[in-house]
Amino acid sequence: QVQLVESGGGLVQAGGSLRLSCAASGRTFSTYAMGWFRQPPGKERDFVAAISWSGRRTRYADSVKGRFTISRDNAKNTVYLQMNSLKPEDSAVYYCAADPTDYRSSPGAYNSDYHYWGQGTQVTVSS
């Protein structure tokens, strides 16, 4: 069982930055691929970024490439999402997710690739 707790959301002006954190419980965190997804009001939950268990491989949605960076610290059981040059369309509830497939080499980009989810953190970008 893995529990995920996101933090770091808030209100920021367009062009600003935020760093989201996701703290995970469970001693096998270091073997899981991790992902970030987001869900704007009234819309589906979409992929944002993912990172392999080792941190060597990452992937991003086209809409955030060059602006967002995903990273992880396995010693702290934490994954991060650094968000720069934020836009109003980035406003959403952001969810952290864990893929319990040990040592998956390529992190997934679909909701169905992930089994464990956090409760979400709200990010609001004002224009």
mmCIF file of C-alpha atoms in Angstrom:
data_model
loop_
_atom_site.group_PDB
_atom_site.id
_atom_site.type_symbol
_atom_site.label_atom_id
_atom_site.label_comp_id
_atom_site.label_asym_id
_atom_site.label_seq_id
_atom_site.Cartn_x
_atom_site.Cartn_y
_atom_site.Cartn_z
ATOM 1 C CA GLN A 1 0.000 0.000 0.000
ATOM 2 C CA VAL A 2 1.248 3.470 -0.887
ATOM 3 C CA GLN A 3 -0.128 6.737 0.430
ATOM 4 C CA LEU A 4 0.581 9.963 -1.409
ATOM 5 C CA VAL A 5 0.213 13.485 -0.048
ATOM 6 C CA GLU A 6 0.608 16.503 -2.323
ATOM 7 C CA SER A 7 1.502 19.990 -1.194
ATOM 8 C CA GLY A 8 2.680 23.282 -2.639
ATOM 9 C CA GLY A 9 -0.375 24.388 -4.566
ATOM 10 C CA GLY A 10 -1.784 27.888 -4.351
ATOM 11 C CA LEU A 11 -2.620 31.084 -6.176
ATOM 12 C CA VAL A 12 -0.001 32.636 -8.432
ATOM 13 C CA GLN A 13 0.028 35.274 -11.151
ATOM 14 C CA ALA A 14 0.650 34.363 -14.761
ATOM 15 C CA GLY A 15 4.368 34.052 -15.415
ATOM 16 C CA GLY A 16 5.056 32.964 -11.870
ATOM 17 C CA SER A 17 6.331 29.688 -10.449
ATOM 18 C CA LEU A 18 5.264 27.021 -8.007
ATOM 19 C CA ARG A 19 6.844 23.793 -6.811
ATOM 20 C CA LEU A 20 4.587 20.918 -5.951
ATOM 21 C CA SER A 21 5.734 18.119 -3.692
ATOM 22 C CA CYS A 22 4.362 14.635 -3.234
ATOM 23 C CA ALA A 23 5.402 12.704 -0.149
ATOM 24 C CA ALA A 24 4.978 8.951 -0.360
ATOM 25 C CA SER A 25 4.759 6.347 2.330
ATOM 26 C CA GLY A 26 6.007 2.842 1.818
ATOM 27 C CA ARG A 27 9.493 1.418 1.659
ATOM 28 C CA THR A 28 9.254 0.529 -2.030
ATOM 29 C CA PHE A 29 8.842 4.096 -3.314
ATOM 30 C CA SER A 30 12.240 3.951 -4.967
ATOM 31 C CA THR A 31 11.075 1.152 -7.306
ATOM 32 C CA TYR A 32 7.961 2.967 -8.593
ATOM 33 C CA ALA A 33 7.523 5.253 -11.550
ATOM 34 C CA MET A 34 5.728 8.420 -10.472
ATOM 35 C CA GLY A 35 3.486 10.774 -12.350
ATOM 36 C CA TRP A 36 1.700 14.097 -12.107
ATOM 37 C CA PHE A 37 -1.739 14.635 -13.597
ATOM 38 C CA ARG A 38 -4.123 17.555 -13.506
ATOM 39 C CA GLN A 39 -7.850 18.081 -13.738
ATOM 40 C CA PRO A 40 -9.365 21.470 -14.596
ATOM 41 C CA PRO A 41 -12.954 22.113 -13.473
ATOM 42 C CA GLY A 42 -15.425 20.139 -15.537
ATOM 43 C CA LYS A 43 -12.727 18.360 -17.530
ATOM 44 C CA GLU A 44 -10.981 15.016 -17.481
ATOM 45 C CA ARG A 45 -7.795 14.291 -15.602
ATOM 46 C CA ASP A 46 -4.849 14.630 -17.975
ATOM 47 C CA PHE A 47 -1.220 13.628 -17.933
ATOM 48 C CA VAL A 48 1.361 16.289 -17.047
ATOM 49 C CA ALA A 49 4.693 14.578 -16.355
ATOM 50 C CA ALA A 50 6.224 11.293 -15.245
ATOM 51 C CA ILE A 51 9.544 10.006 -14.012
ATOM 52 C CA SER A 52 11.039 6.531 -13.914
ATOM 53 C CA TRP A 53 11.992 4.809 -10.675
ATOM 54 C CA SER A 54 15.647 5.798 -11.137
ATOM 55 C CA GLY A 55 14.931 9.350 -12.216
ATOM 56 C CA ARG A 56 16.839 8.804 -15.442
ATOM 57 C CA ARG A 57 13.812 8.923 -17.701
ATOM 58 C CA THR A 58 11.153 11.602 -17.789
ATOM 59 C CA ARG A 59 8.297 12.471 -20.077
ATOM 60 C CA TYR A 60 6.037 15.499 -20.378
ATOM 61 C CA ALA A 61 2.815 16.585 -21.945
ATOM 62 C CA ASP A 62 3.447 18.851 -24.906
ATOM 63 C CA SER A 63 1.621 21.678 -23.168
ATOM 64 C CA VAL A 64 4.170 21.837 -20.336
ATOM 65 C CA LYS A 65 7.445 20.947 -22.064
ATOM 66 C CA GLY A 66 10.134 23.501 -21.370
ATOM 67 C CA ARG A 67 8.164 24.999 -18.459
ATOM 68 C CA PHE A 68 7.687 22.135 -15.982
ATOM 69 C CA THR A 69 10.314 19.817 -14.521
ATOM 70 C CA ILE A 70 9.652 16.598 -12.656
ATOM 71 C CA SER A 71 12.243 15.214 -10.252
ATOM 72 C CA ARG A 72 12.451 12.823 -7.343
ATOM 73 C CA ASP A 73 14.456 12.243 -4.194
ATOM 74 C CA ASN A 74 14.228 8.573 -3.306
ATOM 75 C CA ALA A 75 15.978 9.138 0.005
ATOM 76 C CA LYS A 76 13.117 11.428 1.004
ATOM 77 C CA ASN A 77 10.344 9.401 -0.683
ATOM 78 C CA THR A 78 9.316 12.573 -2.495
ATOM 79 C CA VAL A 79 8.597 13.580 -6.069
ATOM 80 C CA TYR A 80 8.501 17.198 -7.189
ATOM 81 C CA LEU A 81 6.978 19.218 -9.994
ATOM 82 C CA GLN A 82 8.653 22.561 -10.619
ATOM 83 C CA MET A 83 6.294 24.747 -12.613
ATOM 84 C CA ASN A 84 7.624 27.900 -14.249
ATOM 85 C CA SER A 85 6.103 30.446 -16.623
ATOM 86 C CA LEU A 86 2.656 29.491 -15.415
ATOM 87 C CA LYS A 87 -0.362 30.298 -17.537
ATOM 88 C CA PRO A 88 -4.045 30.611 -16.599
ATOM 89 C CA GLU A 89 -4.718 27.396 -18.513
ATOM 90 C CA ASP A 90 -2.455 25.563 -16.049
ATOM 91 C CA SER A 91 -5.088 26.106 -13.357
ATOM 92 C CA ALA A 92 -6.312 22.728 -12.116
ATOM 93 C CA VAL A 93 -6.224 20.259 -9.282
ATOM 94 C CA TYR A 94 -2.866 18.513 -9.532
ATOM 95 C CA TYR A 95 -2.598 14.857 -8.553
ATOM 96 C CA CYS A 96 0.428 12.756 -7.782
ATOM 97 C CA ALA A 97 0.310 9.094 -8.777
ATOM 98 C CA ALA A 98 2.400 5.965 -8.274
ATOM 99 C CA ASP A 99 2.822 3.053 -10.649
ATOM 100 C CA PRO A 100 3.366 -0.060 -8.516
ATOM 101 C CA THR A 101 5.132 -1.955 -11.304
ATOM 102 C CA ASP A 102 8.615 -2.402 -9.911
ATOM 103 C CA TYR A 103 11.413 -0.938 -12.013
ATOM 104 C CA ARG A 104 9.327 0.017 -15.042
ATOM 105 C CA SER A 105 11.873 1.500 -17.446
ATOM 106 C CA SER A 106 9.558 3.932 -19.216
ATOM 107 C CA PRO A 107 7.084 5.889 -17.072
ATOM 108 C CA GLY A 108 3.486 5.798 -18.259
ATOM 109 C CA ALA A 109 1.350 8.675 -19.445
ATOM 110 C CA TYR A 110 -2.104 7.236 -18.884
ATOM 111 C CA ASN A 111 -4.329 7.246 -15.844
ATOM 112 C CA SER A 112 -4.552 3.460 -16.108
ATOM 113 C CA ASP A 113 -0.771 3.115 -15.688
ATOM 114 C CA TYR A 114 -1.073 4.307 -12.084
ATOM 115 C CA HIS A 115 -2.658 2.549 -9.158
ATOM 116 C CA TYR A 116 -2.142 4.909 -6.243
ATOM 117 C CA TRP A 117 -3.309 8.524 -6.180
ATOM 118 C CA GLY A 118 -3.023 11.470 -3.841
ATOM 119 C CA GLN A 119 -5.891 13.713 -2.811
ATOM 120 C CA GLY A 120 -4.780 16.557 -5.078
ATOM 121 C CA THR A 121 -3.635 20.123 -4.592
ATOM 122 C CA GLN A 122 -5.232 23.171 -6.195
ATOM 123 C CA VAL A 123 -3.196 25.399 -8.488
ATOM 124 C CA THR A 124 -4.783 28.648 -9.632
ATOM 125 C CA VAL A 125 -3.032 30.973 -12.061
ATOM 126 C CA SER A 126 -4.506 34.441 -12.392
ATOM 127 C CA SER A 127 -4.158 36.508 -15.553
#
